[in-house]
PDB file of C-alpha atoms in Angstrom:
ATOM      1  CA  UNK A   1      37.282 -16.242   0.383  1.00 61.00           C
ATOM      2  CA  UNK A   2      36.402 -14.540  -3.159  1.00 80.00           C
ATOM      3  CA  UNK A   3      36.314 -11.203  -2.611  1.00 95.00           C
ATOM      4  CA  UNK A   4      32.810  -8.692  -2.066  1.00 98.00           C
ATOM      5  CA  UNK A   5      29.684  -9.252  -4.424  1.00 98.00           C
ATOM      6  CA  UNK A   6      26.261  -7.509  -4.293  1.00 98.00           C
ATOM      7  CA  UNK A   7      22.991  -8.199  -6.446  1.00 98.00           C
ATOM      8  CA  UNK A   8      19.737  -5.566  -6.445  1.00 98.00           C
ATOM      9  CA  UNK A   9      15.991  -6.347  -7.097  1.00 97.00           C
ATOM     10  CA  UNK A  10      13.533  -4.246  -8.698  1.00 95.00           C
ATOM     11  CA  UNK A  11      10.332  -6.440  -8.138  1.00 93.00           C
ATOM     12  CA  UNK A  12       9.822 -10.652 -10.800  1.00 91.00           C
ATOM     13  CA  UNK A  13       6.779 -10.608 -12.443  1.00 85.00           C
ATOM     14  CA  UNK A  14       7.651  -8.066 -15.764  1.00 85.00           C
ATOM     15  CA  UNK A  15       3.929  -7.132 -18.355  1.00 79.00           C
ATOM     16  CA  UNK A  16       6.117  -8.352 -20.833  1.00 82.00           C
ATOM     17  CA  UNK A  17       3.968  -4.991 -22.867  1.00 82.00           C
ATOM     18  CA  UNK A  18       6.228  -3.546 -21.365  1.00 83.00           C
ATOM     19  CA  UNK A  19       7.815  -0.274 -23.174  1.00 88.00           C
ATOM     20  CA  UNK A  20      11.323  -0.018 -24.242  1.00 93.00           C
ATOM     21  CA  UNK A  21      12.019   3.384 -22.451  1.00 93.00           C
ATOM     22  CA  UNK A  22      11.163   1.664 -19.469  1.00 89.00           C
ATOM     23  CA  UNK A  23      12.286  -1.220 -19.371  1.00 93.00           C
ATOM     24  CA  UNK A  24      15.626   1.457 -20.154  1.00 96.00           C
ATOM     25  CA  UNK A  25      14.749   3.533 -17.316  1.00 94.00           C
ATOM     26  CA  UNK A  26      14.473   0.299 -14.881  1.00 94.00           C
ATOM     27  CA  UNK A  27      18.017  -0.709 -15.715  1.00 97.00           C
ATOM     28  CA  UNK A  28      19.120   2.752 -15.624  1.00 97.00           C
ATOM     29  CA  UNK A  29      18.386   2.949 -11.869  1.00 97.00           C
ATOM     30  CA  UNK A  30      19.646  -0.084 -11.167  1.00 97.00           C
ATOM     31  CA  UNK A  31      22.754   0.324 -12.916  1.00 98.00           C
ATOM     32  CA  UNK A  32      23.001   3.756  -9.702  1.00 98.00           C
ATOM     33  CA  UNK A  33      22.282   1.403  -6.653  1.00 98.00           C
ATOM     34  CA  UNK A  34      24.610  -1.050  -7.728  1.00 98.00           C
ATOM     35  CA  UNK A  35      27.366   1.440  -8.727  1.00 98.00           C
ATOM     36  CA  UNK A  36      26.132   2.905  -5.317  1.00 98.00           C
ATOM     37  CA  UNK A  37      27.124  -0.359  -3.146  1.00 98.00           C
ATOM     38  CA  UNK A  38      29.933  -1.117  -5.348  1.00 98.00           C
ATOM     39  CA  UNK A  39      31.297   2.378  -4.358  1.00 98.00           C
ATOM     40  CA  UNK A  40      30.467   1.636  -0.343  1.00 98.00           C
ATOM     41  CA  UNK A  41      32.075  -1.977  -0.412  1.00 98.00           C
ATOM     42  CA  UNK A  42      35.001  -0.708  -1.717  1.00 98.00           C
ATOM     43  CA  UNK A  43      35.492   1.916   0.315  1.00 98.00           C
ATOM     44  CA  UNK A  44      35.580  -0.924   3.282  1.00 97.00           C
ATOM     45  CA  UNK A  45      31.509  -0.445   3.935  1.00 98.00           C
ATOM     46  CA  UNK A  46      30.147  -3.568   6.033  1.00 98.00           C
ATOM     47  CA  UNK A  47      27.852  -5.653   3.972  1.00 98.00           C
ATOM     48  CA  UNK A  48      24.659  -4.524   6.697  1.00 98.00           C
ATOM     49  CA  UNK A  49      26.036  -0.618   5.854  1.00 98.00           C
ATOM     50  CA  UNK A  50      25.494  -1.720   2.248  1.00 98.00           C
ATOM     51  CA  UNK A  51      22.112  -3.195   2.087  1.00 98.00           C
ATOM     52  CA  UNK A  52      20.939  -0.134   3.310  1.00 98.00           C
ATOM     53  CA  UNK A  53      22.070   2.443   1.475  1.00 98.00           C
ATOM     54  CA  UNK A  54      21.051   0.689  -1.622  1.00 98.00           C
ATOM     55  CA  UNK A  55      17.640   0.049  -0.666  1.00 98.00           C
ATOM     56  CA  UNK A  56      16.850   3.359   1.383  1.00 98.00           C
ATOM     57  CA  UNK A  57      18.021   4.379  -2.458  1.00 97.00           C
ATOM     58  CA  UNK A  58      15.253   2.553  -4.328  1.00 97.00           C
ATOM     59  CA  UNK A  59      12.652   3.553  -1.580  1.00 96.00           C
ATOM     60  CA  UNK A  60      13.933   7.027  -2.798  1.00 95.00           C
ATOM     61  CA  UNK A  61      13.002   7.120  -6.005  1.00 94.00           C
ATOM     62  CA  UNK A  62       8.998   6.410  -7.619  1.00 92.00           C
ATOM     63  CA  UNK A  63       9.808   3.990 -10.386  1.00 90.00           C
ATOM     64  CA  UNK A  64       9.383   0.720  -7.954  1.00 90.00           C
ATOM     65  CA  UNK A  65       7.599  -0.638  -5.411  1.00 90.00           C
ATOM     66  CA  UNK A  66       9.275   0.689  -1.962  1.00 94.00           C
ATOM     67  CA  UNK A  67       8.543   3.700  -0.492  1.00 91.00           C
ATOM     68  CA  UNK A  68       8.144   6.734  -2.438  1.00 92.00           C
ATOM     69  CA  UNK A  69       6.204   4.882  -5.430  1.00 90.00           C
ATOM     70  CA  UNK A  70       4.325   1.706  -3.040  1.00 91.00           C
ATOM     71  CA  UNK A  71       1.459   0.056  -4.397  1.00 87.00           C
ATOM     72  CA  UNK A  72      -1.914   1.648  -3.079  1.00 88.00           C
ATOM     73  CA  UNK A  73      -4.157   0.335  -0.855  1.00 88.00           C
ATOM     74  CA  UNK A  74      -8.029  -0.779  -1.821  1.00 86.00           C
ATOM     75  CA  UNK A  75      -9.148   2.738   1.067  1.00 91.00           C
ATOM     76  CA  UNK A  76      -6.347   4.680  -1.919  1.00 91.00           C
ATOM     77  CA  UNK A  77      -3.736   5.087   1.307  1.00 92.00           C
ATOM     78  CA  UNK A  78      -0.095   3.518   1.289  1.00 93.00           C
ATOM     79  CA  UNK A  79       0.818   1.235   4.170  1.00 95.00           C
ATOM     80  CA  UNK A  80       4.778   0.114   3.435  1.00 96.00           C
ATOM     81  CA  UNK A  81       6.770  -3.064   4.843  1.00 97.00           C
ATOM     82  CA  UNK A  82      10.467  -3.832   4.976  1.00 98.00           C
ATOM     83  CA  UNK A  83      13.137  -5.891   6.790  1.00 98.00           C
ATOM     84  CA  UNK A  84      16.963  -6.431   7.459  1.00 99.00           C
ATOM     85  CA  UNK A  85      19.382  -9.057   8.605  1.00 98.00           C
ATOM     86  CA  UNK A  86      22.622  -9.265   9.165  1.00 98.00           C
ATOM     87  CA  UNK A  87      24.132 -12.720   8.177  1.00 98.00           C
ATOM     88  CA  UNK A  88      26.887 -13.025  10.835  1.00 96.00           C
ATOM     89  CA  UNK A  89      24.647 -12.893  14.145  1.00 96.00           C
ATOM     90  CA  UNK A  90      21.014 -13.330  12.358  1.00 98.00           C
ATOM     91  CA  UNK A  91      20.417 -10.338  13.672  1.00 98.00           C
ATOM     92  CA  UNK A  92      17.318  -8.693  12.171  1.00 98.00           C
ATOM     93  CA  UNK A  93      14.531  -5.925  12.331  1.00 98.00           C
ATOM     94  CA  UNK A  94      11.649  -5.733  10.217  1.00 98.00           C
ATOM     95  CA  UNK A  95       8.604  -3.502  10.240  1.00 98.00           C
ATOM     96  CA  UNK A  96       5.171  -3.381   8.221  1.00 98.00           C
ATOM     97  CA  UNK A  97       1.799  -0.919   8.160  1.00 97.00           C
ATOM     98  CA  UNK A  98       4.272   1.975   7.575  1.00 97.00           C
ATOM     99  CA  UNK A  99       2.468   5.031   6.754  1.00 96.00           C
ATOM    100  CA  UNK A 100       4.719   8.105   7.398  1.00 97.00           C
ATOM    101  CA  UNK A 101       8.144   6.397   7.637  1.00 98.00           C
ATOM    102  CA  UNK A 102       9.691   8.139   4.751  1.00 97.00           C
ATOM    103  CA  UNK A 103      12.399   5.141   4.200  1.00 98.00           C
ATOM    104  CA  UNK A 104      11.039   1.854   6.171  1.00 98.00           C
ATOM    105  CA  UNK A 105      14.696   0.045   5.735  1.00 98.00           C
ATOM    106  CA  UNK A 106      16.283   2.215   7.890  1.00 98.00           C
ATOM    107  CA  UNK A 107      13.293   1.615  10.568  1.00 98.00           C
ATOM    108  CA  UNK A 108      14.170  -1.750  10.429  1.00 98.00           C
ATOM    109  CA  UNK A 109      17.405  -1.435  10.523  1.00 98.00           C
ATOM    110  CA  UNK A 110      16.656   0.420  14.047  1.00 98.00           C
ATOM    111  CA  UNK A 111      14.507  -2.438  15.558  1.00 98.00           C
ATOM    112  CA  UNK A 112      17.601  -4.398  15.034  1.00 98.00           C
ATOM    113  CA  UNK A 113      20.148  -2.082  17.118  1.00 98.00           C
ATOM    114  CA  UNK A 114      17.958   0.529  18.655  1.00 98.00           C
ATOM    115  CA  UNK A 115      15.416  -2.169  20.848  1.00 98.00           C
ATOM    116  CA  UNK A 116      14.605  -4.784  22.107  1.00 98.00           C
ATOM    117  CA  UNK A 117      12.403  -6.901  18.958  1.00 98.00           C
ATOM    118  CA  UNK A 118      13.166  -8.105  15.447  1.00 98.00           C
ATOM    119  CA  UNK A 119       9.245  -6.932  14.587  1.00 98.00           C
ATOM    120  CA  UNK A 120       7.130  -3.855  15.304  1.00 98.00           C
ATOM    121  CA  UNK A 121       4.727  -2.574  13.078  1.00 98.00           C
ATOM    122  CA  UNK A 122       1.224   0.177  12.322  1.00 97.00           C
ATOM    123  CA  UNK A 123       0.919   2.257  15.695  1.00 97.00           C
ATOM    124  CA  UNK A 124       3.721   0.419  17.540  1.00 98.00           C
ATOM    125  CA  UNK A 125       6.225   0.976  14.333  1.00 98.00           C
ATOM    126  CA  UNK A 126       5.055   4.942  13.971  1.00 98.00           C
ATOM    127  CA  UNK A 127       5.858   5.268  17.569  1.00 98.00           C
ATOM    128  CA  UNK A 128       8.535   4.331  17.326  1.00 98.00           C
ATOM    129  CA  UNK A 129      10.179   6.241  14.524  1.00 98.00           C
ATOM    130  CA  UNK A 130       9.250   9.275  16.157  1.00 98.00           C
ATOM    131  CA  UNK A 131      11.447   8.502  19.574  1.00 98.00           C
ATOM    132  CA  UNK A 132      14.344   7.366  17.358  1.00 98.00           C
ATOM    133  CA  UNK A 133      14.145  10.959  15.202  1.00 98.00           C
ATOM    134  CA  UNK A 134      13.812   9.544  12.045  1.00 97.00           C
ATOM    135  CA  UNK A 135      12.542  11.419   8.971  1.00 97.00           C
ATOM    136  CA  UNK A 136       8.767  11.294   8.787  1.00 97.00           C
ATOM    137  CA  UNK A 137       6.545  12.859   5.920  1.00 96.00           C
ATOM    138  CA  UNK A 138       2.805  13.319   4.993  1.00 96.00           C
ATOM    139  CA  UNK A 139       0.939   9.880   3.292  1.00 94.00           C
ATOM    140  CA  UNK A 140       1.008  11.965   0.070  1.00 94.00           C
ATOM    141  CA  UNK A 141       4.785  12.042  -0.935  1.00 95.00           C
ATOM    142  CA  UNK A 142       4.110   7.767  -1.295  1.00 94.00           C
ATOM    143  CA  UNK A 143       1.372   8.679  -3.640  1.00 92.00           C
ATOM    144  CA  UNK A 144       2.242   9.060  -7.022  1.00 89.00           C
ATOM    145  CA  UNK A 145      -0.813  10.318 -10.133  1.00 88.00           C
ATOM    146  CA  UNK A 146       0.476   6.760 -12.146  1.00 85.00           C
ATOM    147  CA  UNK A 147      -0.701   4.652  -9.116  1.00 84.00           C
ATOM    148  CA  UNK A 148      -3.700   6.714  -8.238  1.00 87.00           C
ATOM    149  CA  UNK A 149      -4.700   5.645 -11.949  1.00 83.00           C
ATOM    150  CA  UNK A 150      -3.742   2.100 -12.065  1.00 80.00           C
ATOM    151  CA  UNK A 151      -5.955   1.971  -8.590  1.00 83.00           C
ATOM    152  CA  UNK A 152      -9.298   3.478 -10.552  1.00 83.00           C
ATOM    153  CA  UNK A 153      -8.131   0.929 -13.109  1.00 78.00           C
ATOM    154  CA  UNK A 154      -8.483  -1.636 -10.885  1.00 75.00           C
ATOM    155  CA  UNK A 155     -11.450  -1.138  -8.948  1.00 77.00           C
ATOM    156  CA  UNK A 156     -13.378  -0.387 -12.415  1.00 74.00           C
ATOM    157  CA  UNK A 157     -11.566  -4.305 -13.728  1.00 61.00           C
ATOM    158  CA  UNK A 158     -12.116  -6.206 -10.928  1.00 61.00           C
ATOM    159  CA  UNK A 159     -10.241  -9.369 -13.079  1.00 38.00           C
ATOM    160  CA  UNK A 160      -7.302  -7.281 -14.631  1.00 33.00           C
ATOM    161  CA  UNK A 161      -3.746  -8.591 -14.076  1.00 34.00           C
ATOM    162  CA  UNK A 162      -1.189  -5.400 -15.275  1.00 37.00           C
ATOM    163  CA  UNK A 163       2.221  -4.445 -14.065  1.00 41.00           C
ATOM    164  CA  UNK A 164       1.183  -1.100 -12.565  1.00 37.00           C
ATOM    165  CA  UNK A 165       4.440   0.737 -14.178  1.00 39.00           C
ATOM    166  CA  UNK A 166       2.688   0.834 -17.516  1.00 39.00           C
ATOM    167  CA  UNK A 167       1.385   3.775 -18.518  1.00 40.00           C
ATOM    168  CA  UNK A 168      -2.772   4.322 -18.394  1.00 38.00           C
ATOM    169  CA  UNK A 169      -4.029   3.619 -21.836  1.00 42.00           C
ATOM    170  CA  UNK A 170      -1.562   0.572 -22.866  1.00 42.00           C
ATOM    171  CA  UNK A 171      -3.512  -2.490 -24.019  1.00 40.00           C
ATOM    172  CA  UNK A 172      -2.019  -4.235 -21.435  1.00 39.00           C
ATOM    173  CA  UNK A 173      -3.931  -2.596 -18.648  1.00 35.00           C
ATOM    174  CA  UNK A 174      -7.532  -3.465 -21.265  1.00 35.00           C
ATOM    175  CA  UNK A 175      -9.730  -3.728 -19.066  1.00 35.00           C
ATOM    176  CA  UNK A 176     -11.555  -6.915 -19.673  1.00 38.00           C
ATOM    177  CA  UNK A 177      -8.705  -9.018 -19.463  1.00 42.00           C
ATOM    178  CA  UNK A 178      -9.170 -12.218 -17.690  1.00 45.00           C
ATOM    179  CA  UNK A 179      -6.450 -12.754 -14.502  1.00 46.00           C
ATOM    180  CA  UNK A 180      -5.400 -16.653 -14.699  1.00 47.00           C
ATOM    181  CA  UNK A 181      -3.210 -15.435 -11.230  1.00 49.00           C
ATOM    182  CA  UNK A 182      -4.483 -16.422  -7.861  1.00 52.00           C
ATOM    183  CA  UNK A 183      -3.112 -16.488  -4.285  1.00 48.00           C
ATOM    184  CA  UNK A 184      -3.737 -18.864  -1.551  1.00 50.00           C
ATOM    185  CA  UNK A 185      -6.800 -20.484  -4.306  1.00 51.00           C
ATOM    186  CA  UNK A 186      -8.742 -16.669  -4.683  1.00 47.00           C
ATOM    187  CA  UNK A 187      -8.372 -15.303  -7.727  1.00 49.00           C
ATOM    188  CA  UNK A 188      -7.200 -11.740  -7.033  1.00 46.00           C
ATOM    189  CA  UNK A 189      -7.302  -8.827  -9.401  1.00 45.00           C
ATOM    190  CA  UNK A 190      -3.636  -6.987  -9.540  1.00 45.00           C
ATOM    191  CA  UNK A 191      -0.756  -8.256  -8.948  1.00 44.00           C
ATOM    192  CA  UNK A 192       1.687  -5.850  -8.523  1.00 50.00           C
ATOM    193  CA  UNK A 193       5.072  -7.010  -7.241  1.00 46.00           C
ATOM    194  CA  UNK A 194       8.036  -4.965  -7.501  1.00 70.00           C
ATOM    195  CA  UNK A 195       8.984  -5.335  -4.272  1.00 90.00           C
ATOM    196  CA  UNK A 196      12.595  -3.806  -4.266  1.00 97.00           C
ATOM    197  CA  UNK A 197      15.872  -5.607  -2.210  1.00 98.00           C
ATOM    198  CA  UNK A 198      19.817  -6.040  -1.651  1.00 98.00           C
ATOM    199  CA  UNK A 199      22.095  -8.832  -0.840  1.00 99.00           C
ATOM    200  CA  UNK A 200      26.055  -7.708  -0.570  1.00 98.00           C
ATOM    201  CA  UNK A 201      28.835 -10.102   1.536  1.00 98.00           C
ATOM    202  CA  UNK A 202      31.419  -8.207   1.860  1.00 98.00           C
ATOM    203  CA  UNK A 203      35.144  -8.732   1.147  1.00 96.00           C
ATOM    204  CA  UNK A 204      35.018 -10.053   5.449  1.00 97.00           C
ATOM    205  CA  UNK A 205      32.358 -12.582   3.521  1.00 98.00           C
ATOM    206  CA  UNK A 206      30.094 -11.059   6.000  1.00 98.00           C
ATOM    207  CA  UNK A 207      27.136 -11.038   4.482  1.00 98.00           C
ATOM    208  CA  UNK A 208      23.540  -9.099   4.646  1.00 99.00           C
ATOM    209  CA  UNK A 209      19.610  -8.249   2.668  1.00 99.00           C
ATOM    210  CA  UNK A 210      17.570  -6.087   3.417  1.00 98.00           C
ATOM    211  CA  UNK A 211      14.188  -6.168   0.548  1.00 98.00           C
ATOM    212  CA  UNK A 212      11.140  -2.914   1.051  1.00 97.00           C
ATOM    213  CA  UNK A 213       7.561  -3.061  -0.008  1.00 94.00           C
ATOM    214  CA  UNK A 214       4.310  -1.291  -0.677  1.00 90.00           C
ATOM    215  CA  UNK A 215       2.999  -4.246  -0.931  1.00 86.00           C
ATOM    216  CA  UNK A 216       0.026  -5.383  -3.902  1.00 83.00           C
ATOM    217  CA  UNK A 217      -1.920  -2.729  -5.942  1.00 81.00           C
ATOM    218  CA  UNK A 218      -5.330  -2.481  -4.002  1.00 81.00           C
ATOM    219  CA  UNK A 219      -4.551  -4.409  -1.014  1.00 83.00           C
ATOM    220  CA  UNK A 220      -6.852  -4.731   1.705  1.00 84.00           C
ATOM    221  CA  UNK A 221      -5.412  -2.849   4.305  1.00 87.00           C
ATOM    222  CA  UNK A 222      -3.778  -3.996   7.007  1.00 92.00           C
ATOM    223  CA  UNK A 223      -2.079  -6.907   4.488  1.00 90.00           C
ATOM    224  CA  UNK A 224       1.211  -8.030   5.144  1.00 94.00           C
ATOM    225  CA  UNK A 225       3.678 -10.222   3.072  1.00 92.00           C
ATOM    226  CA  UNK A 226       6.625 -11.787   2.473  1.00 95.00           C
ATOM    227  CA  UNK A 227       8.944  -8.781   2.673  1.00 96.00           C
ATOM    228  CA  UNK A 228       9.041  -8.278   6.161  1.00 98.00           C
ATOM    229  CA  UNK A 229       9.451 -12.606   7.390  1.00 98.00           C
ATOM    230  CA  UNK A 230      12.554 -12.703   8.032  1.00 98.00           C
ATOM    231  CA  UNK A 231      12.843 -16.289   6.615  1.00 98.00           C
ATOM    232  CA  UNK A 232      10.332 -15.655   3.944  1.00 98.00           C
ATOM    233  CA  UNK A 233      10.760 -11.989   1.900  1.00 98.00           C
ATOM    234  CA  UNK A 234      15.167 -11.985   3.454  1.00 98.00           C
ATOM    235  CA  UNK A 235      17.607 -13.894   5.226  1.00 99.00           C
ATOM    236  CA  UNK A 236      21.258 -13.919   6.601  1.00 99.00           C
ATOM    237  CA  UNK A 237      23.424 -16.520   7.642  1.00 98.00           C
ATOM    238  CA  UNK A 238      26.741 -17.021   7.760  1.00 98.00           C
ATOM    239  CA  UNK A 239      26.431 -19.234   4.491  1.00 98.00           C
ATOM    240  CA  UNK A 240      24.638 -16.209   2.685  1.00 98.00           C
ATOM    241  CA  UNK A 241      21.822 -13.330   1.629  1.00 99.00           C
ATOM    242  CA  UNK A 242      19.052 -13.522  -0.048  1.00 98.00           C
ATOM    243  CA  UNK A 243      16.280 -11.840  -0.669  1.00 98.00           C
ATOM    244  CA  UNK A 244      13.075 -12.731  -2.573  1.00 97.00           C
ATOM    245  CA  UNK A 245      10.398 -10.771  -4.769  1.00 95.00           C
ATOM    246  CA  UNK A 246       6.959 -12.012  -6.173  1.00 91.00           C
ATOM    247  CA  UNK A 247       3.834 -13.681  -5.140  1.00 88.00           C
ATOM    248  CA  UNK A 248       4.436 -12.664  -1.283  1.00 89.00           C
ATOM    249  CA  UNK A 249       1.564 -15.381   0.303  1.00 90.00           C
ATOM    250  CA  UNK A 250       4.339 -18.546  -2.171  1.00 93.00           C
ATOM    251  CA  UNK A 251       6.647 -17.152  -0.823  1.00 95.00           C
ATOM    252  CA  UNK A 252       5.451 -17.240   2.675  1.00 96.00           C
ATOM    253  CA  UNK A 253       4.082 -20.631   2.982  1.00 96.00           C
ATOM    254  CA  UNK A 254       7.705 -21.816   1.631  1.00 97.00           C
ATOM    255  CA  UNK A 255       9.828 -19.266   4.016  1.00 98.00           C
ATOM    256  CA  UNK A 256      11.451 -18.820   0.549  1.00 98.00           C
ATOM    257  CA  UNK A 257      14.811 -17.117   1.577  1.00 98.00           C
ATOM    258  CA  UNK A 258      15.953 -19.520   4.632  1.00 98.00           C
ATOM    259  CA  UNK A 259      15.119 -22.573   2.658  1.00 98.00           C
ATOM    260  CA  UNK A 260      17.915 -21.744  -0.208  1.00 98.00           C
ATOM    261  CA  UNK A 261      20.259 -21.116   3.474  1.00 98.00           C
ATOM    262  CA  UNK A 262      19.079 -24.520   4.603  1.00 98.00           C
ATOM    263  CA  UNK A 263      19.411 -26.548   1.235  1.00 98.00           C
ATOM    264  CA  UNK A 264      23.104 -25.406   1.300  1.00 98.00           C
ATOM    265  CA  UNK A 265      23.550 -26.245   5.271  1.00 98.00           C
ATOM    266  CA  UNK A 266      21.926 -29.631   4.945  1.00 98.00           C
ATOM    267  CA  UNK A 267      22.407 -31.091   0.814  1.00 98.00           C
ATOM    268  CA  UNK A 268      25.672 -29.153   0.557  1.00 98.00           C
ATOM    269  CA  UNK A 269      24.363 -27.614  -2.739  1.00 98.00           C
ATOM    270  CA  UNK A 270      26.077 -24.579  -3.738  1.00 98.00           C
ATOM    271  CA  UNK A 271      24.954 -21.175  -4.467  1.00 98.00           C
ATOM    272  CA  UNK A 272      23.020 -21.196  -7.975  1.00 98.00           C
ATOM    273  CA  UNK A 273      22.309 -24.862  -7.422  1.00 98.00           C
ATOM    274  CA  UNK A 274      20.314 -24.113  -3.828  1.00 98.00           C
ATOM    275  CA  UNK A 275      18.741 -21.100  -5.936  1.00 98.00           C
ATOM    276  CA  UNK A 276      17.478 -23.165  -8.699  1.00 98.00           C
ATOM    277  CA  UNK A 277      16.255 -25.754  -6.467  1.00 98.00           C
ATOM    278  CA  UNK A 278      13.844 -23.517  -4.473  1.00 98.00           C
ATOM    279  CA  UNK A 279      12.627 -21.531  -7.496  1.00 98.00           C
ATOM    280  CA  UNK A 280      12.176 -24.893  -8.862  1.00 97.00           C
ATOM    281  CA  UNK A 281      10.534 -26.988  -5.641  1.00 97.00           C
ATOM    282  CA  UNK A 282       9.459 -24.361  -3.075  1.00 97.00           C
ATOM    283  CA  UNK A 283       6.967 -22.818  -4.431  1.00 95.00           C
ATOM    284  CA  UNK A 284       4.109 -25.090  -5.741  1.00 91.00           C
ATOM    285  CA  UNK A 285       2.242 -22.747  -8.437  1.00 87.00           C
ATOM    286  CA  UNK A 286       3.432 -19.507  -7.147  1.00 90.00           C
ATOM    287  CA  UNK A 287       5.241 -16.987  -9.065  1.00 91.00           C
ATOM    288  CA  UNK A 288       8.486 -15.423  -7.595  1.00 94.00           C
ATOM    289  CA  UNK A 289      12.264 -14.242  -8.102  1.00 96.00           C
ATOM    290  CA  UNK A 290      15.270 -14.322  -5.440  1.00 98.00           C
ATOM    291  CA  UNK A 291      18.279 -12.669  -5.695  1.00 98.00           C
ATOM    292  CA  UNK A 292      21.141 -14.092  -3.250  1.00 99.00           C
ATOM    293  CA  UNK A 293      25.223 -13.704  -2.225  1.00 98.00           C
ATOM    294  CA  UNK A 294      27.164 -16.975  -0.309  1.00 98.00           C
ATOM    295  CA  UNK A 295      29.675 -16.090   2.020  1.00 98.00           C
ATOM    296  CA  UNK A 296      32.640 -17.209  -0.603  1.00 97.00           C
ATOM    297  CA  UNK A 297      31.820 -13.982  -3.029  1.00 98.00           C
ATOM    298  CA  UNK A 298      29.438 -15.784  -5.229  1.00 98.00           C
ATOM    299  CA  UNK A 299      26.093 -14.768  -6.957  1.00 98.00           C
ATOM    300  CA  UNK A 300      23.020 -15.836  -7.873  1.00 98.00           C
ATOM    301  CA  UNK A 301      18.962 -15.289  -8.562  1.00 98.00           C
ATOM    302  CA  UNK A 302      16.703 -17.196 -10.366  1.00 98.00           C
ATOM    303  CA  UNK A 303      12.706 -16.264 -10.648  1.00 96.00           C
ATOM    304  CA  UNK A 304       9.998 -18.505 -12.990  1.00 94.00           C
ATOM    305  CA  UNK A 305       7.418 -15.703 -14.145  1.00 90.00           C
ATOM    306  CA  UNK A 306       7.875 -13.661 -16.845  1.00 88.00           C
ATOM    307  CA  UNK A 307      10.894 -11.645 -16.183  1.00 92.00           C
ATOM    308  CA  UNK A 308      12.332  -9.786 -12.830  1.00 95.00           C
ATOM    309  CA  UNK A 309      14.434  -6.170 -12.748  1.00 96.00           C
ATOM    310  CA  UNK A 310      17.508  -7.367 -10.936  1.00 98.00           C
ATOM    311  CA  UNK A 311      21.330  -6.723 -11.320  1.00 98.00           C
ATOM    312  CA  UNK A 312      24.914  -7.888 -10.012  1.00 98.00           C
ATOM    313  CA  UNK A 313      28.360  -7.479  -9.364  1.00 98.00           C
ATOM    314  CA  UNK A 314      31.416  -8.927  -8.193  1.00 98.00           C
ATOM    315  CA  UNK A 315      35.049  -7.849  -6.479  1.00 97.00           C
ATOM    316  CA  UNK A 316      36.612  -8.850  -9.818  1.00 96.00           C
ATOM    317  CA  UNK A 317      35.167  -7.097 -12.559  1.00 95.00           C
ATOM    318  CA  UNK A 318      31.687  -9.111 -13.220  1.00 96.00           C
ATOM    319  CA  UNK A 319      28.379  -6.922 -14.120  1.00 97.00           C
ATOM    320  CA  UNK A 320      25.090  -7.719 -15.230  1.00 98.00           C
ATOM    321  CA  UNK A 321      21.923  -5.605 -15.411  1.00 98.00           C
ATOM    322  CA  UNK A 322      18.865  -7.613 -16.922  1.00 97.00           C
ATOM    323  CA  UNK A 323      15.140  -8.193 -16.695  1.00 95.00           C
ATOM    324  CA  UNK A 324      14.519 -11.170 -19.322  1.00 94.00           C
ATOM    325  CA  UNK A 325      15.453 -15.130 -18.813  1.00 86.00           C
TER     326      UNK A 325
END
């Protein structure tokens, strides 16, 4: 075993005009979350506990699209989803359609640990949250003024494509810019893929992964993306842990997270080669990225879009935080 390793992401598909101030804010948040995970790993916390801890931190900060700061549905509400997976026995938990649960990833963990099921959604998930005594808040807690403004723009300009963290009034948000992006063959008006995720291998070689998101800005109510789907947005086994981000429909079609593990197992590829193969061969025309760790203590990432907010570190002292290629 090569010691512990950790990677975090704040979403793939970054507006190239994102102001430098916002880029620095993103890097500072990713660095803070990395250091939180590193401290936990140095204290011998298990991988599954570390991914939950780090994703909770990302959900609590409104910068990325998960928990507080989640993208808004077409009705102006927040519907969140998350999943978590423990590699050693492939235990998993997932939730969708959450409107009052402060930290969706922790409810996913409770589904894994405290229920006979793997996936709960909408009213059933909210009922389970109340039964488990998790912290609940009003839906307004998750809604930021910035996202209200972006939803308004989305409704006014059906062909606009923007990064939802660009300040209002930016040229990047100007109406009349035709979006080249399609989803399931249909043009979409707004794409905000800033899902968050974390993957960890601890010093015992145990892998875990967790992913959380508010989904697409201006999405149809009831839409479920890849983030809560085990094997698509999240996967962990005895070989690796993977968390994906980007165009959810393409990630679902490619079963992207599981595919990394599959080519490692069946083709004998190393972690970075497996990540590169999946990004290049399994996304068709979709745009996405992913982070991964292996049970050997390796860390890897890949993306086929303009950028991906990510950070990674290993026990031997390596640490990197970046956005672009």
